XYZ file of C-alpha atoms in Angstrom:
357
model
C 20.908 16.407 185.980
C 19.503 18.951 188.119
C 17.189 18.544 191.059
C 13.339 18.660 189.993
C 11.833 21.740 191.089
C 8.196 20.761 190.237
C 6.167 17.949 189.033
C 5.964 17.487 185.259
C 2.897 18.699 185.327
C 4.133 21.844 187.505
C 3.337 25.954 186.324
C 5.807 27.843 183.938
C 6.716 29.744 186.517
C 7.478 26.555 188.398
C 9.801 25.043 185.836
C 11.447 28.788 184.348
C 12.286 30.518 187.872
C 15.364 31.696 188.654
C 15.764 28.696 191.739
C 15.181 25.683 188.904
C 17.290 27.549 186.424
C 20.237 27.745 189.000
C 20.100 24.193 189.967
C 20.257 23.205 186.348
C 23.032 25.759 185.830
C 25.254 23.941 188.401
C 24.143 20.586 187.269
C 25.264 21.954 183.985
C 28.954 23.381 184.824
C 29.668 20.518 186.615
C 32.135 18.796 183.791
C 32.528 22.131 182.145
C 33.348 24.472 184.737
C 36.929 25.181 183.527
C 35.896 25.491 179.905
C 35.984 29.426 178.284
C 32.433 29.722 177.973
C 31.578 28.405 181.404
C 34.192 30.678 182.846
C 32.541 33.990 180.958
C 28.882 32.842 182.209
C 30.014 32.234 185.651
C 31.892 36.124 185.811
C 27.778 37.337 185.895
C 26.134 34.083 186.826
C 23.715 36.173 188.696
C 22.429 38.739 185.526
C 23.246 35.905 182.692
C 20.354 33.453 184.919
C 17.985 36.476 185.142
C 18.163 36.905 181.750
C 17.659 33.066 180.922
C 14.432 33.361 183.454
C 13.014 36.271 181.478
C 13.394 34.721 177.743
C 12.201 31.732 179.072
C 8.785 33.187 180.780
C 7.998 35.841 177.750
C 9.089 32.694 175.065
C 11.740 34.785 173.474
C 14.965 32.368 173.815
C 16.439 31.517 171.160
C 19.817 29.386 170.896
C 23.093 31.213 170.279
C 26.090 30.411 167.537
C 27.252 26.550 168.211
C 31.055 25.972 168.114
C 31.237 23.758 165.100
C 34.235 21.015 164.857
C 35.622 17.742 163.226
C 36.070 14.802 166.283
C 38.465 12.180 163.975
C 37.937 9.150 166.189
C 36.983 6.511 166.588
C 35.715 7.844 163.087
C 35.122 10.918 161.675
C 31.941 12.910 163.610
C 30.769 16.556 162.824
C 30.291 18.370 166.392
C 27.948 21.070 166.926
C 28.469 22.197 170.518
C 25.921 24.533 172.006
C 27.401 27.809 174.106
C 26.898 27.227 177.178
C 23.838 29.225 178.085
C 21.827 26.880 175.507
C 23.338 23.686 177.482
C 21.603 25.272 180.737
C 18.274 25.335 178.912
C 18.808 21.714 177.818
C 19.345 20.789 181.138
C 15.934 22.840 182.237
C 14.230 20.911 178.795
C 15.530 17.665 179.650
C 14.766 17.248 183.443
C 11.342 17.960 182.602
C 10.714 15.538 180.107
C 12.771 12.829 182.084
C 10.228 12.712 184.512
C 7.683 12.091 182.180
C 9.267 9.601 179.719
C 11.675 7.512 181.947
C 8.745 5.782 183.360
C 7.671 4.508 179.661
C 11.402 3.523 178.710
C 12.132 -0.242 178.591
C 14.665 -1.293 181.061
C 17.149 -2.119 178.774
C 18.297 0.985 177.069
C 21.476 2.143 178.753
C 22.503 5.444 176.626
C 22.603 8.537 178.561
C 20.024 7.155 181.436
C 20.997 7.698 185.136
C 22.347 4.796 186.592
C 22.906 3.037 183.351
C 25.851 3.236 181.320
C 27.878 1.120 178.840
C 29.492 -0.509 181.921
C 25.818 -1.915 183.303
C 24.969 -2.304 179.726
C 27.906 -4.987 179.028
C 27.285 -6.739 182.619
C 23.364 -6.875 181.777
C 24.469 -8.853 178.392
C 26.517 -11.145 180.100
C 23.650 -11.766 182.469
C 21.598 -12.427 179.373
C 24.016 -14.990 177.585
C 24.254 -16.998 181.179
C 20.265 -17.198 181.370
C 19.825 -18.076 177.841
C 22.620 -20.413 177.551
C 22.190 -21.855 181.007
C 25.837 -21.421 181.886
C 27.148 -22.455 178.680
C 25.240 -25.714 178.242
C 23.000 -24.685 175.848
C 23.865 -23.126 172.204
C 22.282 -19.855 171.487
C 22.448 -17.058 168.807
C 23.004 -13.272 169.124
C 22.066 -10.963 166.229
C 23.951 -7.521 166.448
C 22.168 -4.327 164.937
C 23.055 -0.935 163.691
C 21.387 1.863 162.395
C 23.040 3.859 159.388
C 24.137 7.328 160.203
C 21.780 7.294 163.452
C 21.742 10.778 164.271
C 21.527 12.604 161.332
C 18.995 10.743 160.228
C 15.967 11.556 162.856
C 13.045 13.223 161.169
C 12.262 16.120 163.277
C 8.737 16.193 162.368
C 8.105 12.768 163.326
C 10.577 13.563 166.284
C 8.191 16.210 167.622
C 5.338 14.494 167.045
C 6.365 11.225 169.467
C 6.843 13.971 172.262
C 3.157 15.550 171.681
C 2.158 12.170 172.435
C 2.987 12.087 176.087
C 3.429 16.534 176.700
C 0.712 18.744 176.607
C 1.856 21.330 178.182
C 2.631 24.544 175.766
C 4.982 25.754 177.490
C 7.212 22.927 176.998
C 6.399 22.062 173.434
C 7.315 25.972 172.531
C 10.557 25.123 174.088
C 10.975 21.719 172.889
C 9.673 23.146 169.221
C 12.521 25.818 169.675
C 15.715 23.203 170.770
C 14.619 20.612 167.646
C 13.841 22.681 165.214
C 16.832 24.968 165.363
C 19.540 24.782 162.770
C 22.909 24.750 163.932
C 24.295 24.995 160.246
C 23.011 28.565 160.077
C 24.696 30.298 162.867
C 28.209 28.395 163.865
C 31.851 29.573 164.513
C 34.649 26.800 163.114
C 37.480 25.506 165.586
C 40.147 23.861 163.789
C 40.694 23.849 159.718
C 37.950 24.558 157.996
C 38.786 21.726 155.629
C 38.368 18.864 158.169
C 34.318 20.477 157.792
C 34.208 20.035 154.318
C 35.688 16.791 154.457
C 32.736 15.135 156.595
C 30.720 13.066 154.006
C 27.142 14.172 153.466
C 25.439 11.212 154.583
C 27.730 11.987 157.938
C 26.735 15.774 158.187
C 23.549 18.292 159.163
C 24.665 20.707 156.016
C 22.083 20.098 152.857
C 19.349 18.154 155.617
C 17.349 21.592 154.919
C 16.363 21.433 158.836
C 14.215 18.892 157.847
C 16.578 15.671 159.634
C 19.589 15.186 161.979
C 20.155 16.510 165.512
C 23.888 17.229 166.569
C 25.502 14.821 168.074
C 26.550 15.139 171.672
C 23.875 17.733 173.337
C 22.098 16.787 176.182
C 19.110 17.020 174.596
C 19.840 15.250 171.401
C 20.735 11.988 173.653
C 17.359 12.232 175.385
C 15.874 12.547 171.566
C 17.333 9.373 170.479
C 16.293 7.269 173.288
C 12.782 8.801 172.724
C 12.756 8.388 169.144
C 14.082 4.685 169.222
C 11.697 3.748 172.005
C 8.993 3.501 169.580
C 11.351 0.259 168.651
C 12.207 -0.959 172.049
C 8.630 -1.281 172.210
C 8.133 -2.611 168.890
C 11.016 -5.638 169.686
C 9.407 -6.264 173.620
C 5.745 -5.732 172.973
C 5.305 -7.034 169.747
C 7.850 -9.698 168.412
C 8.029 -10.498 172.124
C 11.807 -10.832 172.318
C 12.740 -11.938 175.911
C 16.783 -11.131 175.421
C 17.045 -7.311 173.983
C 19.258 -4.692 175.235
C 20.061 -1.378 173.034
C 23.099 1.193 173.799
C 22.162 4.231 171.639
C 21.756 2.454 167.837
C 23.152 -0.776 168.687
C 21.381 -3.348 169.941
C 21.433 -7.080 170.661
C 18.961 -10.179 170.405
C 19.501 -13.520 172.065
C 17.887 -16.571 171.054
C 18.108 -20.102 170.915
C 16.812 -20.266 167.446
C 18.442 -18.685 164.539
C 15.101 -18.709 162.553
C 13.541 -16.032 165.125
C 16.557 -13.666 164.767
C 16.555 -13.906 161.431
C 12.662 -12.912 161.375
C 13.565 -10.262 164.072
C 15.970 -8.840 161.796
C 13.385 -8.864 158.977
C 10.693 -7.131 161.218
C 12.970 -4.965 162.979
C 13.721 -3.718 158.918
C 10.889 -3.123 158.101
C 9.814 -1.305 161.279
C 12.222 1.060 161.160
C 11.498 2.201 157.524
C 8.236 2.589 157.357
C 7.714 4.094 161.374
C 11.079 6.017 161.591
C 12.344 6.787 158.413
C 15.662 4.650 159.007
C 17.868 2.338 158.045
C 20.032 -0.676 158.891
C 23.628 -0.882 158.647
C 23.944 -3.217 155.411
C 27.687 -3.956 156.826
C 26.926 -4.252 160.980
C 24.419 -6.985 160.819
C 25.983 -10.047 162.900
C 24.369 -12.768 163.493
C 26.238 -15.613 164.741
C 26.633 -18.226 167.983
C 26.878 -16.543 171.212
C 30.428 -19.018 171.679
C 32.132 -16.503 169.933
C 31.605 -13.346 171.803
C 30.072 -10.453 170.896
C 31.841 -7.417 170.345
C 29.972 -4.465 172.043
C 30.747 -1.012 173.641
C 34.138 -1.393 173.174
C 34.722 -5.339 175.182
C 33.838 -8.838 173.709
C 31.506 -10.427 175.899
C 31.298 -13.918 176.621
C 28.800 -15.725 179.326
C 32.016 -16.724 181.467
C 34.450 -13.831 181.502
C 34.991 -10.172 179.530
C 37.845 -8.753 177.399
C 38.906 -5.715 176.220
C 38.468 -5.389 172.603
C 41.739 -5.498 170.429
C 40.969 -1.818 169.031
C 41.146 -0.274 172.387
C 44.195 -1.798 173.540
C 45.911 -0.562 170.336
C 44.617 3.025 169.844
C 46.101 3.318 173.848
C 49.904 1.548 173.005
C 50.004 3.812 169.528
C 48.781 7.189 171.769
C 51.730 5.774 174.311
C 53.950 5.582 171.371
C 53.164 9.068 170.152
C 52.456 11.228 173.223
C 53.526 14.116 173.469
C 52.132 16.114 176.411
C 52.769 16.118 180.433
C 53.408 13.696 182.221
C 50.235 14.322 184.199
C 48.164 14.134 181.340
C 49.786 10.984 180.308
C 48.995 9.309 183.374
C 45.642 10.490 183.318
C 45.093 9.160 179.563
C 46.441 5.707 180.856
C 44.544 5.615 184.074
C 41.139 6.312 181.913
C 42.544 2.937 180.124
C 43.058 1.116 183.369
C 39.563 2.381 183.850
C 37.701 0.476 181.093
C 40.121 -2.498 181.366
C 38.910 -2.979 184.669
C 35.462 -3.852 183.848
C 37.019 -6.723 182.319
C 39.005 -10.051 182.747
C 42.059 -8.244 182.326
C 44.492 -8.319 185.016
C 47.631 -9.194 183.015
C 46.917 -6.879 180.543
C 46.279 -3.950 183.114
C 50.199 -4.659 184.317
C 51.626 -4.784 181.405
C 50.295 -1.349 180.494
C 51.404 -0.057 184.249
C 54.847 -1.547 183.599
């Protein structure tokens, strides 16, 4: 993210000059530098930043076309992708809010936080099934939640609302109002076959929502939405049904208990909650609720209180893109060495060689 420039509670012209702009610019290219749009933006830096500043300060930004396309795995997503002058602003939007709702977060929500992660997530879990368990001498429970179709579900109105809560600064909320309550399905540009769009089931897609739900997924500023909007349960699940053992990841979350009766009234609550204060749903096919001795299967390992492996899934979708590669050899060893990556957050030595070999 980019370097604060101001307090939250800093001036407009604090938190839309041309210096905080710039730092959020490079913060901003920093994995994207290479791509087409970056490239064209960087050519003028300079002029395209100035111009940011000025529809910023007189309120007259709005966002450009989004780059619409089908990502097939690990199952079929609909990807709006903002040009990159809109993912500068996000990083502006973002930083500002950060400071101002980070504080409030739980602890244990790892999506898209700094120094959090799915890695710190799936070591905080194991922490948890030592503690409650007592090393493994103790039986204990885990109940494993989803939410259906997370993000194209959020209400924006009720969205908007949770940020008035803590913002009161104009300024912001005009901008905030403006990033929310655009709709990408009116202004877009397709890459790849037109009928991989059409294919994307409803339920799955930001066409027909009428502007009225659904954020697209993988903006900066639609990951900082979803931790905001599902904080209203992380504080539901801590403050409330008082549950010592809860971690989320985005929309999936895990209970511990020692009781089976609690999670199954935690599940119950948790329901209810969600329907009547957020407008969404459980998965009717990812609730789990079953003895910790099993492992549970999260962010992509199955984590027991003693050790951690690699999910079955992952190891396969790597041997079949081994199987069927077709590129460099440089970019297979760097899809194999992203691999090694993950397996090495795990008890997976052997398996690490064998994929080497």
């Amino acid at each position: 993210m980019c370097v604060p420039s101001a307090s939250a509670s800093g001036s407009q012209c604090d938190i839309f000059s041309y210096r905080n702009i710039y730092r959020c610019y490079l913060a901003c290219r920093k994995n994207k530098r290479m791509t087409a749009n970056a490239l064209k933006f960087e050519l003028n830096a300079e002029e395209n930043i100035l111009k940011l500043e000025q529809e910023l300060k007189a309120k007259t930004y709005h966002p450009s076309r989004s780059l619409l396309f089908v990502a097939q795995k690990p199952k079929k997503r609909e990807i709006f992708a903002a040009a990159f002058r809109d993912r500068i602003v996000h990083h502006v939007l973002v930083d500002y809010l950060e400071r101002i709702w980070e504080p409030v977060f739980i602890y244990d929500s790892y999506a898209c936080r700094r120094k959090k992660g799915t890695h710190k997530a799936v070591d905080r879990l194991q922490v948890f099934l030592r503690r409650i368990t007592k090393n493994g001498h103790v039986r204990a429970w885990y109940l494993q939640l989803d939410i259906k179709d997370f993000f194209t579900s959020i209400d924006k109105r009720l969205l908007f609302n949770l940020l008035k809560k803590k913002v009161k600064d104009e300024t912001i909320l005009w901008l905030a109002r403006t990033v929310i309550f655009w709709d990408p399905t009116m202004s877009y540009e397709i890459r790849g076959r037109s009928r991989d769009v059409s294919s994307v089931p409803p339920n799955k897609s930001l066409f027909g929502k009428r502007n009225m739900k659904g954020l697209p997924i993988g903006n900066l500023t639609s990951q900082f939405f979803a931790n905001l909007y599902l904080n209203e349960l992380d504080q539901f699940v801590k403050h409330t049904l008082k549950a010592r053992y809860y971690l989320r990841y985005t929309d999936d979350f895990v209970l511990l208990s020692t009781s089976r009766n609690d999670l199954e009234r935690y599940r119950d609550s948790i329901e209810e909650f969600l329907k009547t204060r957020l407008a969404l749903i459980l998965h009717p096919k990812r609730r789990k609720l079953a003895l910790v001795s099993s492992g549970i299967d999260f962010l992509g390992y199955i984590v027991r209180p003693q050790y951690v492996l690699v999910r079955n899934r992952v190891i396969n979708n790597l041997k079949s893109k081994l199987r069927n590669f077709k590129g460099t050899l440089k970019a297979r060893r760097d899809m194999v060495a992203s691999y090694v990556g993950h397996f090495r957050w795990a008890n997976a030595y052997r398996l690490t060689e064998e994929i080497l070999k």
